[in-house]
CSV table of C-alpha atoms in Angstrom, one decimal:
chain,number,residue,atom,x,y,z
A,68,GLU,CA,40.6,12.0,-14.8
A,69,VAL,CA,40.0,11.9,-10.9
A,70,GLN,CA,38.4,15.1,-9.7
A,71,LEU,CA,37.7,15.6,-5.9
A,72,VAL,CA,35.5,18.4,-5.1
A,73,GLU,CA,35.3,19.9,-1.5
A,74,SER,CA,32.6,21.9,-0.1
A,75,GLY,CA,30.8,23.1,2.9
A,76,GLY,CA,33.4,25.3,4.5
A,77,GLY,CA,32.5,28.7,5.9
A,78,LEU,CA,32.6,30.7,9.1
A,79,VAL,CA,31.5,29.5,12.3
A,80,LYS,CA,31.9,30.2,16.0
A,81,PRO,CA,34.0,28.4,18.5
A,82,GLY,CA,31.9,25.7,19.6
A,83,GLY,CA,30.0,25.4,16.6
A,84,SER,CA,29.7,22.7,13.9
A,85,LEU,CA,30.2,22.3,10.5
A,86,ARG,CA,29.6,19.1,7.9
A,87,LEU,CA,32.5,19.0,4.9
A,88,SER,CA,31.6,17.1,1.7
A,89,CYS,CA,33.8,15.9,-0.8
A,90,VAL,CA,32.4,14.5,-4.4
A,91,ALA,CA,34.9,12.0,-5.8
A,92,SER,CA,35.0,10.9,-9.7
A,93,GLY,CA,37.5,9.1,-12.1
A,94,PHE,CA,38.0,6.3,-9.9
A,95,THR,CA,36.2,3.5,-8.0
A,96,PHE,CA,35.5,5.5,-4.6
A,97,SER,CA,34.1,2.5,-3.1
A,98,ASN,CA,37.3,0.6,-3.1
A,99,ALA,CA,39.1,3.9,-1.9
A,100,TRP,CA,40.5,4.6,1.5
A,101,MET,CA,39.9,8.2,2.0
A,102,ASN,CA,41.4,11.0,4.4
A,103,TRP,CA,41.5,14.7,4.9
A,104,VAL,CA,44.1,16.6,5.2
A,105,ARG,CA,44.2,20.1,6.4
A,106,GLN,CA,46.4,23.2,6.0
A,107,ALA,CA,46.2,26.0,8.4
A,108,PRO,CA,46.7,29.7,6.7
A,109,GLY,CA,50.4,29.8,6.3
A,110,ARG,CA,51.0,26.6,7.9
A,111,GLY,CA,52.1,22.9,6.7
A,112,LEU,CA,49.8,20.3,6.1
A,113,GLU,CA,48.6,18.0,8.7
A,114,TRP,CA,46.6,14.5,8.3
A,115,VAL,CA,43.0,15.0,9.6
A,116,GLY,CA,41.4,11.3,9.5
A,117,ARG,CA,41.0,8.3,7.4
A,118,ILE,CA,38.3,5.8,6.7
A,119,LYS,CA,38.6,2.6,5.1
A,120,SER,CA,36.4,1.1,2.2
A,121,LYS,CA,33.5,-0.8,3.5
A,122,THR,CA,35.2,-4.0,2.1
A,123,ASP,CA,38.0,-3.4,4.7
A,124,GLY,CA,35.6,-2.9,7.6
A,125,GLY,CA,34.9,1.1,6.8
A,126,THR,CA,36.8,1.9,10.2
A,127,THR,CA,38.3,5.2,10.8
A,128,ASP,CA,41.0,6.7,12.4
A,129,TYR,CA,41.7,10.4,13.6
A,130,ALA,CA,44.8,12.7,14.5
A,131,ALA,CA,44.8,13.1,18.2
A,132,PRO,CA,43.9,17.1,17.7
A,133,VAL,CA,40.5,16.2,16.1
A,134,LYS,CA,39.8,12.9,17.9
A,135,GLY,CA,36.3,12.7,19.7
A,136,ARG,CA,35.0,16.2,17.7
A,137,PHE,CA,35.3,15.1,14.1
A,138,THR,CA,33.6,12.3,12.3
A,139,MET,CA,34.2,10.7,9.1
A,140,SER,CA,31.7,9.0,7.0
A,141,ARG,CA,31.3,8.2,3.6
A,142,ASP,CA,28.1,7.3,0.8
A,143,ASP,CA,29.3,5.0,-1.6
A,144,SER,CA,26.0,5.6,-3.7
A,145,LYS,CA,27.1,9.0,-4.1
A,146,ASN,CA,30.6,8.5,-4.2
A,147,THR,CA,30.8,11.4,-1.3
A,148,LEU,CA,33.1,11.6,1.8
A,149,TYR,CA,31.8,13.7,4.8
A,150,LEU,CA,33.7,15.4,7.6
A,151,GLN,CA,31.5,16.1,10.7
A,152,MET,CA,33.2,18.6,12.6
A,153,ASN,CA,31.8,19.4,16.3
A,154,SER,CA,33.1,21.6,19.0
A,155,LEU,CA,35.1,23.4,16.8
A,156,LYS,CA,38.4,25.6,17.9
A,157,THR,CA,39.9,28.6,16.4
A,158,GLU,CA,42.7,26.2,16.1
A,159,ASP,CA,40.6,24.1,13.7
A,160,THR,CA,40.8,27.2,10.9
A,161,ALA,CA,42.2,25.6,8.1
A,162,VAL,CA,41.7,24.6,4.3
A,163,TYR,CA,40.4,21.2,4.2
A,164,TYR,CA,41.3,18.6,1.4
A,165,CYS,CA,40.0,15.2,0.6
A,166,THR,CA,42.5,12.8,-0.9
A,167,PRO,CA,42.4,9.1,-1.5
A,168,TRP,CA,45.1,6.8,0.1
A,169,THR,CA,46.9,4.7,-2.7
A,170,ALA,CA,48.4,1.0,-2.9
A,171,VAL,CA,52.0,2.8,-2.9
A,172,ARG,CA,51.1,4.3,0.6
A,173,SER,CA,50.5,7.8,-0.4
A,174,LEU,CA,48.2,10.6,-1.3
A,175,ASP,CA,48.1,11.3,-5.2
A,176,TYR,CA,45.0,13.2,-5.8
A,177,TRP,CA,44.0,16.5,-4.2
A,178,GLY,CA,41.1,18.6,-4.6
A,179,GLN,CA,40.9,22.6,-4.5
A,180,GLY,CA,40.1,22.2,-0.7
A,181,THR,CA,37.6,24.1,1.2
A,182,LEU,CA,38.4,27.0,4.0
A,183,VAL,CA,36.9,26.5,7.4
A,184,THR,CA,37.4,29.5,9.6
A,185,VAL,CA,36.5,29.4,13.4
A,186,SER,CA,36.3,32.8,15.1
A,187,SER,CA,33.9,34.8,16.9
B,220,ASP,CA,54.1,9.4,16.0
B,221,VAL,CA,57.1,9.5,13.4
B,222,VAL,CA,58.4,13.2,13.3
B,223,MET,CA,59.4,14.4,9.9
B,224,THR,CA,62.3,17.2,10.1
B,225,GLN,CA,62.8,19.1,6.9
B,226,SER,CA,65.9,21.3,6.2
B,227,PRO,CA,66.3,24.0,5.3
B,228,LEU,CA,63.1,26.2,5.7
B,229,SER,CA,63.9,28.3,3.2
B,230,LEU,CA,66.0,28.0,-0.1
B,231,PRO,CA,66.4,30.6,-2.3
B,232,VAL,CA,68.3,29.6,-5.5
B,233,THR,CA,69.6,31.0,-9.0
B,234,PRO,CA,67.7,29.5,-11.8
B,235,GLY,CA,69.7,26.8,-13.8
B,236,GLN,CA,71.2,25.9,-10.5
B,237,PRO,CA,70.5,22.8,-8.1
B,238,ALA,CA,68.9,22.7,-5.4
B,239,SER,CA,68.5,20.1,-2.7
B,240,ILE,CA,66.2,19.4,0.3
B,241,SER,CA,66.8,17.1,2.9
B,242,CYS,CA,63.8,15.1,5.1
B,243,ARG,CA,64.5,13.0,8.2
B,244,SER,CA,62.2,10.8,10.0
B,245,SER,CA,62.5,10.0,13.8
B,246,GLN,CA,61.9,6.6,12.9
B,247,SER,CA,62.9,4.1,10.0
B,248,LEU,CA,60.5,4.4,7.1
B,249,LEU,CA,61.3,0.9,6.0
B,250,HIS,CA,57.8,-1.1,6.1
B,251,SER,CA,57.7,-5.0,7.2
B,252,ASP,CA,56.7,-5.5,3.5
B,253,GLY,CA,60.3,-4.5,2.2
B,254,ASP,CA,59.2,-1.1,0.8
B,255,THR,CA,60.0,2.7,2.2
B,256,TYR,CA,56.9,4.8,1.7
B,257,LEU,CA,58.1,8.3,1.6
B,258,SER,CA,56.8,10.9,-1.2
B,259,TRP,CA,57.5,14.2,-1.9
B,260,PHE,CA,55.0,16.9,-2.7
B,261,GLN,CA,54.9,20.3,-4.3
B,262,GLN,CA,52.5,23.2,-3.3
B,263,ARG,CA,52.9,26.1,-5.8
B,264,PRO,CA,51.6,29.6,-4.3
B,265,GLY,CA,47.8,29.2,-4.3
B,266,GLN,CA,47.6,25.8,-5.4
B,267,SER,CA,46.9,22.7,-3.9
B,268,PRO,CA,49.7,19.9,-2.9
B,269,ARG,CA,51.0,17.9,-6.1
B,270,ARG,CA,52.7,14.6,-5.4
B,271,LEU,CA,55.8,14.7,-7.2
B,272,ILE,CA,57.7,11.4,-5.9
B,273,TYR,CA,56.7,8.3,-4.2
B,274,LYS,CA,58.4,5.3,-2.4
B,275,VAL,CA,61.4,7.3,-2.2
B,276,SER,CA,62.5,7.6,-5.7
B,277,ASN,CA,59.7,6.7,-8.2
B,278,ARG,CA,58.6,10.0,-10.1
B,279,ASP,CA,54.7,10.9,-10.9
B,280,SER,CA,53.8,10.9,-14.4
B,281,GLY,CA,54.4,14.3,-15.8
B,282,VAL,CA,57.0,15.3,-13.4
B,283,PRO,CA,60.1,16.9,-14.9
B,284,ASP,CA,63.2,14.3,-14.8
B,285,ARG,CA,64.9,17.3,-13.0
B,286,PHE,CA,63.4,16.1,-10.0
B,287,SER,CA,64.9,13.2,-8.1
B,288,GLY,CA,64.5,11.5,-5.1
B,289,SER,CA,66.5,9.4,-2.8
B,290,GLY,CA,67.4,8.0,0.2
B,291,SER,CA,66.6,5.2,2.8
B,292,GLY,CA,65.9,4.4,6.3
B,293,THR,CA,65.4,7.8,7.9
B,294,ASP,CA,67.4,10.1,5.6
B,295,PHE,CA,65.8,11.2,2.5
B,296,THR,CA,66.8,14.0,-0.3
B,297,LEU,CA,64.9,15.7,-2.8
B,298,LYS,CA,66.9,17.2,-5.8
B,299,ILE,CA,66.2,19.5,-8.4
B,300,SER,CA,69.3,19.4,-11.1
B,301,ARG,CA,68.3,23.0,-12.6
B,302,VAL,CA,65.7,25.1,-10.8
B,303,GLU,CA,63.5,26.8,-13.2
B,304,ALA,CA,60.9,29.5,-12.4
B,305,GLU,CA,58.1,27.3,-12.1
B,306,ASP,CA,59.5,25.4,-9.4
B,307,VAL,CA,58.8,27.8,-6.9
B,308,GLY,CA,56.8,26.9,-4.1
B,309,VAL,CA,56.9,25.0,-0.8
B,310,TYR,CA,58.0,21.2,-0.8
B,311,TYR,CA,56.8,18.6,1.8
B,312,CYS,CA,57.9,15.2,2.6
B,313,MET,CA,55.4,12.5,3.9
B,314,GLN,CA,55.7,9.3,5.4
B,315,GLY,CA,53.3,6.5,4.6
B,316,THR,CA,54.9,3.7,6.6
B,317,HIS,CA,53.4,4.2,9.7
B,318,TRP,CA,50.0,5.6,10.9
B,319,PRO,CA,49.2,8.4,11.5
B,320,LEU,CA,50.6,9.8,8.1
B,321,THR,CA,53.0,12.9,8.9
B,322,PHE,CA,54.4,15.5,6.9
B,323,GLY,CA,57.6,17.5,7.2
B,324,GLY,CA,57.4,21.3,7.8
B,325,GLY,CA,58.0,22.2,4.5
B,326,THR,CA,60.8,23.6,2.5
B,327,LYS,CA,59.9,27.1,0.3
B,328,VAL,CA,62.2,27.3,-2.9
B,329,GLU,CA,62.4,31.0,-4.4
B,330,ILE,CA,64.2,32.2,-6.8
B,331,LYS,CA,67.3,34.5,-6.2
């Protein structure tokens, strides 16, 4: 059974930093391209970024609103995905989900998400 | 970026009646490999999203057959043949053909 457990969310002031983690199980994490998707309170889903598997280069790609401020990384030995978020803005307030990219170019499994609140 | 436009925003439905949600993309979602990568997700109140449909019309395991997807190019539809109370929630389309991934704004299905 696939499980994705996000953690690390919390309350942070504008301009602050936070690191999110996502521990994955039930699939071969090292082969997976992983994504972060976020959802602001009462709003829709927004793709944040993607990291390829190391086999495919391990490169990252980010949505325009977070480029230059957020950094994704992975530790395949721990089946863990990370999202380092710097220079946080109030508009970054959202539930953050990690989700693997599938062979059918979709997102099939989702964790419970972790809430990030950016407020003074 | 590909813009995904869903309609309607809100869909009140009587139980047992059909429902239909439209999703339109600003560019064709036909990939160079010949497939079209359009997915549908259901998000029940207080829950994480759950995928229902991938590649336009393929139902995920465990998804009731009252859900069906159709369409091509830039025009797609999710249909619920007979709405049940458990179908209440917000439905999103998502395109996976082009990076960045983009989602529709969502359609809220509610029971009349």
